[in-house]
Coordinates of N, CA and C in Angstrom, one line a residue:
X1 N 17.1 2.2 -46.0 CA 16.5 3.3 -45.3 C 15.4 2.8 -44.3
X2 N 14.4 2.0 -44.6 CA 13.8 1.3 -43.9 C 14.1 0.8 -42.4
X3 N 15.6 -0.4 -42.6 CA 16.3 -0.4 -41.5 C 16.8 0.1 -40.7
X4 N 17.3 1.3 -41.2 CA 18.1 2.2 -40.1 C 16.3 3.0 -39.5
X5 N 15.4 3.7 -40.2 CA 14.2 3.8 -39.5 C 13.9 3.0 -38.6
X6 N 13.6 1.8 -38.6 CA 13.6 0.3 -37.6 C 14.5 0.6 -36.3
X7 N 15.9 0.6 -37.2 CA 16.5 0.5 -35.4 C 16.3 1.6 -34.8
X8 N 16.2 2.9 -35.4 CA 15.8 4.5 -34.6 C 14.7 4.2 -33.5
X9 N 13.8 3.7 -34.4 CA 12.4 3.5 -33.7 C 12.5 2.6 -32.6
X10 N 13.6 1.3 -32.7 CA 13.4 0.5 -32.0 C 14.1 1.1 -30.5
X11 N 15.3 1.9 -31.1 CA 16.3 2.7 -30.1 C 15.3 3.4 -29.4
X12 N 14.6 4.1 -29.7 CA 13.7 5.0 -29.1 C 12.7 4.5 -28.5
X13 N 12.0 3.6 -28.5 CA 11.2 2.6 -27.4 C 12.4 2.2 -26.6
X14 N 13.2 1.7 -26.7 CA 13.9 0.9 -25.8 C 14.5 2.2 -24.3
X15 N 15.1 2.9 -25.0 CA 15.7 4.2 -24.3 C 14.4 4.4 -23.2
X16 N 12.8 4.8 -24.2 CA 12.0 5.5 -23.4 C 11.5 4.2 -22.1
X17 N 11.4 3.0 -22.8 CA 11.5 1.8 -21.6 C 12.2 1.6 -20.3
X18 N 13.7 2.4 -20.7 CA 14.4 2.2 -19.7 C 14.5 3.3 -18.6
X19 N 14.2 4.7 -19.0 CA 14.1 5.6 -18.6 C 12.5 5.6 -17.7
X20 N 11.3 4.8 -18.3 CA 10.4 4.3 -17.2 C 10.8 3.7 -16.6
X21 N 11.3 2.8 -16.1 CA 11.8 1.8 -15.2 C 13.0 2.4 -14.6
X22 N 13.9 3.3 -14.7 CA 14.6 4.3 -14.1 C 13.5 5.1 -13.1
X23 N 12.8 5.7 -13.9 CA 12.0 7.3 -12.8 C 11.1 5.9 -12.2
X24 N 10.2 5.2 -11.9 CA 9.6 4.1 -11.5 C 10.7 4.0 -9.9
X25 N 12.0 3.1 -10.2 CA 12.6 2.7 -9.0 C 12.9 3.9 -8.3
X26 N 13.2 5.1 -9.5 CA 13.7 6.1 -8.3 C 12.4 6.9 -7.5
X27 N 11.3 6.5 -7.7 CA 9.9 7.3 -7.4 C 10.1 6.1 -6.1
X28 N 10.2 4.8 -5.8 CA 10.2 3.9 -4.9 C 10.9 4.2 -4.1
X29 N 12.5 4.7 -4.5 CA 13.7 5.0 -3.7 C 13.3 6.1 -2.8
X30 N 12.7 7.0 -3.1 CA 12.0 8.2 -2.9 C 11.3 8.5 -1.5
X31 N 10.1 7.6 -1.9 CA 9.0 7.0 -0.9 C 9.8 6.9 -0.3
X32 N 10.3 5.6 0.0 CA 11.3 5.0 1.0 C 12.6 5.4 2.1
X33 N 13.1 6.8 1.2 CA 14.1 7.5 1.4 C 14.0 7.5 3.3
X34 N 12.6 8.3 3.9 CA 13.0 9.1 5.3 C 12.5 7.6 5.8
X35 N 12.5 6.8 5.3 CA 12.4 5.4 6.5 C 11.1 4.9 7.3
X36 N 10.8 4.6 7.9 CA 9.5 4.2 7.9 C 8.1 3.2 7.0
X37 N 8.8 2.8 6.3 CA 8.3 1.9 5.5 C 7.5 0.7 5.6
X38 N 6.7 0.0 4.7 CA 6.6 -1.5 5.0 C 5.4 -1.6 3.6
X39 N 5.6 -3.0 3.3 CA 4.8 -3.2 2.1 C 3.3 -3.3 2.6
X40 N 2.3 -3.1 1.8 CA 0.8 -3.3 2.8 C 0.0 -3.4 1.4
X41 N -0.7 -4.2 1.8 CA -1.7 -4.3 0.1 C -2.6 -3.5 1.1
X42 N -4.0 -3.3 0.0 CA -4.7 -2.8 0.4 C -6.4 -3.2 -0.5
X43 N -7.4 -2.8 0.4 CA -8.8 -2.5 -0.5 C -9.6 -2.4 0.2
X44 N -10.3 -1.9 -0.1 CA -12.1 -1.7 -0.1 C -12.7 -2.8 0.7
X45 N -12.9 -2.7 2.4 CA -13.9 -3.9 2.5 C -14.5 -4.7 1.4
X46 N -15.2 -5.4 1.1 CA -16.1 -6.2 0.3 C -17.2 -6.1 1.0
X47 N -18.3 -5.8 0.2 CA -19.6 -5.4 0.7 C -20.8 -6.4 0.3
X48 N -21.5 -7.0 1.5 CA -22.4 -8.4 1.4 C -21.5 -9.7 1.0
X49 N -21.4 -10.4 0.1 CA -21.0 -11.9 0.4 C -19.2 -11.4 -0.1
X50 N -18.8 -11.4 1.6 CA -17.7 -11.5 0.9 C -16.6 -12.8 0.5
X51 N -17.3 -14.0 0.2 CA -17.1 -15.0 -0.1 C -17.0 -14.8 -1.7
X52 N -17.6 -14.4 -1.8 CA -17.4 -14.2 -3.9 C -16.6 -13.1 -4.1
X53 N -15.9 -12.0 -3.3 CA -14.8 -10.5 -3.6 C -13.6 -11.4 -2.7
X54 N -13.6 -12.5 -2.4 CA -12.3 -13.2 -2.1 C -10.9 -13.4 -3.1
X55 N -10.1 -12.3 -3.0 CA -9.0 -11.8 -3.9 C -9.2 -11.0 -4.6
X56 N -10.2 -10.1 -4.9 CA -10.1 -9.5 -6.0 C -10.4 -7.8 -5.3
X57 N -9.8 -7.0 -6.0 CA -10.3 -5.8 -5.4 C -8.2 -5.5 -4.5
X58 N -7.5 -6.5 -4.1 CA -6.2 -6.0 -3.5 C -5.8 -5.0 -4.6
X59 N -4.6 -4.3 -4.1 CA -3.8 -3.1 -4.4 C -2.4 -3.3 -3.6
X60 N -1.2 -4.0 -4.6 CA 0.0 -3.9 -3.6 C 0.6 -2.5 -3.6
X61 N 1.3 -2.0 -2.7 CA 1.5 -0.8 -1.9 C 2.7 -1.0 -0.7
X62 N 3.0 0.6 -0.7 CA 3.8 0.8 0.1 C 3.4 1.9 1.4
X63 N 3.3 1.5 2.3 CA 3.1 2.1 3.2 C 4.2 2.6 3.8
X64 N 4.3 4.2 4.7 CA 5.2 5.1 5.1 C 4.2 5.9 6.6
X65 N 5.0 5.6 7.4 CA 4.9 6.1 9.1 C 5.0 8.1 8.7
X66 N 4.1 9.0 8.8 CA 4.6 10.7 8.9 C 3.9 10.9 10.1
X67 N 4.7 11.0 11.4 CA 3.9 11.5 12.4 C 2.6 11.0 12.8
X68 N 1.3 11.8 12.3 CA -0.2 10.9 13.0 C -0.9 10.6 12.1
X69 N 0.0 10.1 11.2 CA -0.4 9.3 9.5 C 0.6 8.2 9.3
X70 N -0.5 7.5 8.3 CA 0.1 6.7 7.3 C -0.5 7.2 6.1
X71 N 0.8 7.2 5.0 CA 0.8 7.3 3.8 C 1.0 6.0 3.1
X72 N -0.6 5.7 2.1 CA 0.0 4.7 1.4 C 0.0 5.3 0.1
X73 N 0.9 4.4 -0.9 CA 1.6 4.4 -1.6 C 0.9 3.3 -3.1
X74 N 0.6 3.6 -3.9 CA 0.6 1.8 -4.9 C 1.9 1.9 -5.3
X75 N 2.4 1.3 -5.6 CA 3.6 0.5 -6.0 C 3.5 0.7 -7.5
X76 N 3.0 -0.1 -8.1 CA 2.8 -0.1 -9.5 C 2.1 1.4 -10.2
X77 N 2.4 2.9 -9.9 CA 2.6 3.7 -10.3 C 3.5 5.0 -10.4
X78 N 3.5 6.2 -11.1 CA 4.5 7.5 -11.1 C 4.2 8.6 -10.1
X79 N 2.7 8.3 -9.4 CA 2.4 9.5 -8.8 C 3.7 9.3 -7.3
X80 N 3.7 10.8 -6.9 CA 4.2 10.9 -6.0 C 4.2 11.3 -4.9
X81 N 2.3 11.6 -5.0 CA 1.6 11.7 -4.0 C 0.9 10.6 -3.2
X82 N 0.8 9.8 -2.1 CA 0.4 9.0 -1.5 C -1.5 8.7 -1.9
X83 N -1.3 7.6 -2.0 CA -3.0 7.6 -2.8 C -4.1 7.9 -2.2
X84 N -4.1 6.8 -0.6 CA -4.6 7.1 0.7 C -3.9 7.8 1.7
X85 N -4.1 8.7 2.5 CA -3.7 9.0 4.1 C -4.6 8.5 5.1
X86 N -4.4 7.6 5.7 CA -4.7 7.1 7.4 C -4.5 8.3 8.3
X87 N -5.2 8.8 9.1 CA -5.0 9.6 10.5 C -5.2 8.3 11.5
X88 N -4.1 8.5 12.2 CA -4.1 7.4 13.3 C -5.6 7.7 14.1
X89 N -5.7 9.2 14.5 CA -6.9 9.1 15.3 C -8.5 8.8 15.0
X90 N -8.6 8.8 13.7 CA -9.2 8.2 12.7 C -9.9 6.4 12.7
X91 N -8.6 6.0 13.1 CA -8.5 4.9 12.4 C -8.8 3.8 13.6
X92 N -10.0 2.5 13.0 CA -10.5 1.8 13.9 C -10.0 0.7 13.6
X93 N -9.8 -0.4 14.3 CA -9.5 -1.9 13.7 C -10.6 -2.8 14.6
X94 N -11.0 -3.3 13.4 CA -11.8 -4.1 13.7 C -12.0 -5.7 14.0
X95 N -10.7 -5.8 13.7 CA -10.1 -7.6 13.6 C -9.2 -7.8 12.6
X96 N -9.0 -9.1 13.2 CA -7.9 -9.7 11.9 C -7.9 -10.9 11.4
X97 N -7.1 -11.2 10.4 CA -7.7 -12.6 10.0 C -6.7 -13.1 9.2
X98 N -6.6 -14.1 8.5 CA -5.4 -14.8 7.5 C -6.2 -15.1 6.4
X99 N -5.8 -14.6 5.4 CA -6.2 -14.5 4.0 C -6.9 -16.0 3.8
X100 N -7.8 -15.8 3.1 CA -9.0 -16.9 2.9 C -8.5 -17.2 1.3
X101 N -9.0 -18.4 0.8 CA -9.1 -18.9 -0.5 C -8.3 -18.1 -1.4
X102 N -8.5 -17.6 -2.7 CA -8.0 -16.9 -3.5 C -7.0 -15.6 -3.7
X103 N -7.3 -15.3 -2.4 CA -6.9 -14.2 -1.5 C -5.1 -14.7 -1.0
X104 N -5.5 -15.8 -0.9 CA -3.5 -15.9 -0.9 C -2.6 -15.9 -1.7
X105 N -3.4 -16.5 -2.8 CA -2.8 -15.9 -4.5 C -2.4 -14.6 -4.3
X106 N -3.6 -13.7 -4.0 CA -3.3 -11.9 -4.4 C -2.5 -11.3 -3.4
X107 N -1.8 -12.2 -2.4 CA -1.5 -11.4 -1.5 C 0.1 -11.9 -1.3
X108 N 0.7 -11.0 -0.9 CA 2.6 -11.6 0.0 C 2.2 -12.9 0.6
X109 N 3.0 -14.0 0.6 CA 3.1 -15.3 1.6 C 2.7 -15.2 2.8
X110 N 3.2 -14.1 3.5 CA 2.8 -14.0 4.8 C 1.9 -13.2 5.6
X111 N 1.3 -12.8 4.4 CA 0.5 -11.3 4.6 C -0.8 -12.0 6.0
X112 N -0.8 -10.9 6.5 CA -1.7 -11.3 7.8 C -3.4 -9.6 7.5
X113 N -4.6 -10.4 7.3 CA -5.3 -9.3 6.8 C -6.0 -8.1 8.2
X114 N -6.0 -7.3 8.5 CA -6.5 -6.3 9.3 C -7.9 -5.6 8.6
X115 N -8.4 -5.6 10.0 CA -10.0 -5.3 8.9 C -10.3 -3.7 9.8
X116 N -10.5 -3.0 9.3 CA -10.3 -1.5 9.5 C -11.3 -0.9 9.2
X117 N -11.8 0.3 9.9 CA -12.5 1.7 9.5 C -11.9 3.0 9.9
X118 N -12.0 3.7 8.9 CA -11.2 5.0 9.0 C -12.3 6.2 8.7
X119 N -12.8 7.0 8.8 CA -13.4 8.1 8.6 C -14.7 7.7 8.0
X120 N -15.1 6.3 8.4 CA -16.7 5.6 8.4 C -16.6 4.8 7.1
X121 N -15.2 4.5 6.5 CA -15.2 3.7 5.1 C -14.5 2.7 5.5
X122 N -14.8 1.4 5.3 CA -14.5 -0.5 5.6 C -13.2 -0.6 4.8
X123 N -11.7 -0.7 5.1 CA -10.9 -0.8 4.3 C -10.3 -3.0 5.3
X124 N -9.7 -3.1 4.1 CA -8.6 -4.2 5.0 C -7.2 -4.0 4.4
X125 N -6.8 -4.1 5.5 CA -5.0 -3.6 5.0 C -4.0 -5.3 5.6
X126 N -3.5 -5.3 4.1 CA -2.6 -7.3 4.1 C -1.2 -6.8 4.2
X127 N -0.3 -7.2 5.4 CA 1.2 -6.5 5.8 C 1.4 -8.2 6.8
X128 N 2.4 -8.2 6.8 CA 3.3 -9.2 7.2 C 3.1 -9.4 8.7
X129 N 2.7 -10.2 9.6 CA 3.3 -10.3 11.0 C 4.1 -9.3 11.7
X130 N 5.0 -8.9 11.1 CA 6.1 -7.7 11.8 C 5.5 -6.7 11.8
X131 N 5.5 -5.9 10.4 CA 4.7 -4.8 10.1 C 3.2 -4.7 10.8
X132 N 2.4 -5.5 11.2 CA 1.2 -5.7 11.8 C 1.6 -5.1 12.9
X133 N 2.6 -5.3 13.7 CA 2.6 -5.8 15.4 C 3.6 -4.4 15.6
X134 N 4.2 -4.1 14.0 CA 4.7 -2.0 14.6 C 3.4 -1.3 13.8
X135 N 2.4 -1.6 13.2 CA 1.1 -0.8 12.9 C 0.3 -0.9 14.4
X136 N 0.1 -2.0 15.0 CA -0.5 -1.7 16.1 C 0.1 -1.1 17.1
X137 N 1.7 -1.3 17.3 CA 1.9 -0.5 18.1 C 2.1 1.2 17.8
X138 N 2.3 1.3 17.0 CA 2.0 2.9 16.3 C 0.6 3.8 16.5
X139 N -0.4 2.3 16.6 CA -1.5 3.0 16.9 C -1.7 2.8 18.6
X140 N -1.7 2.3 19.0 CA -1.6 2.1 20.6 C -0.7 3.8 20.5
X141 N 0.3 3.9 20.6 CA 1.4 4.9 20.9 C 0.3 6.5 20.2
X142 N -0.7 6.5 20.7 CA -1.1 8.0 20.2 C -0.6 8.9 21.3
X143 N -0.7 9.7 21.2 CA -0.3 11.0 22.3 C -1.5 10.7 23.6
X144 N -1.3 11.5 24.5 CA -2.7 11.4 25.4 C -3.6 11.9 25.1
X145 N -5.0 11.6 25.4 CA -5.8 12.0 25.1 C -6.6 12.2 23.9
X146 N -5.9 11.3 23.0 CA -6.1 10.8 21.4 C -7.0 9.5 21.9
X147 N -7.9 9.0 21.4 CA -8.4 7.4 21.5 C -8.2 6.7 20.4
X148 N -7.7 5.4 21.1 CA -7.2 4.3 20.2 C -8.4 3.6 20.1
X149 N -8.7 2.8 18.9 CA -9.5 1.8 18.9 C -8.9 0.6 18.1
X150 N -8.4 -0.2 19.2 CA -8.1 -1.4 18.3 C -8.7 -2.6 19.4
X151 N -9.2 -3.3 18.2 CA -9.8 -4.8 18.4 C -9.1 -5.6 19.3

């Protein structure tokens, strides 16, 4: 009696395991679906020495292109609402830089870091070389009479 209890229970985590990891990829597939995509970590400027918040504080993510937005995305959850929204006209860059010390650990191999203000809050956003060079040109490309501010 015991045993067959065991394997029920065990059946029943396993099923509910795999059925996360089902709705998970297909919430990704999702995202991804209208195209526009690119991986982008993300976080919170670091505020005063940012020599001691070196690595800590990222968020891997998915970023998605809607018109005169970016939607990001975390990766490692079910929501299927975008966490942050970027308004392009919003959105300032302030420089860029290549991940320092600890920070290469937290971050993709190639990630290249962008240092940003958006609606007067210090973000940096970590995306690849490619993805960098279609985020700037996405922002360059506003309509007329929109102002760009990039560094």
């Amino acid at each position: 009696m015991d045993v067959i209890l065991a394997f029920e229970v065990g059946g029943a985590v396993l099923v509910a395991a795999l059925l996360g990891l089902f709705l998970f990829g297909l919430r990704r597939r999702l995202i991804q679906r209208p195209g526009g995509t690119f991986d982008c970590s993300l976080r919170p400027a670091p505020a005063g020495d940012a020599e001691s918040a070196a690595g800590k504080g990222w968020v891997y993510g998915v970023a998605r292109y809607s018109g005169d937005r970016v939607e990001w995305f975390r990766v490692f959850s079910y929501a299927v609402r975008p966490r942050r929204v970027l308004e392009r006209p919003a959105i300032e860059v302030t420089g860029r830089r290549e991940p320092q010390g600890s920070e290469e650990l937290a971050l993709l191999s190639d990630a290249v870091v962008l240092c940003c203000v958006h609606r007067g809050t210090r973000l940096e956003l970590a995306m690849s070389d490619d993805a960098l060079t279609g985020f700037l040109a996405w922002l360059e490309a506003a309509p007329p009479g929109q102002r760009v501010n990039v560094a």
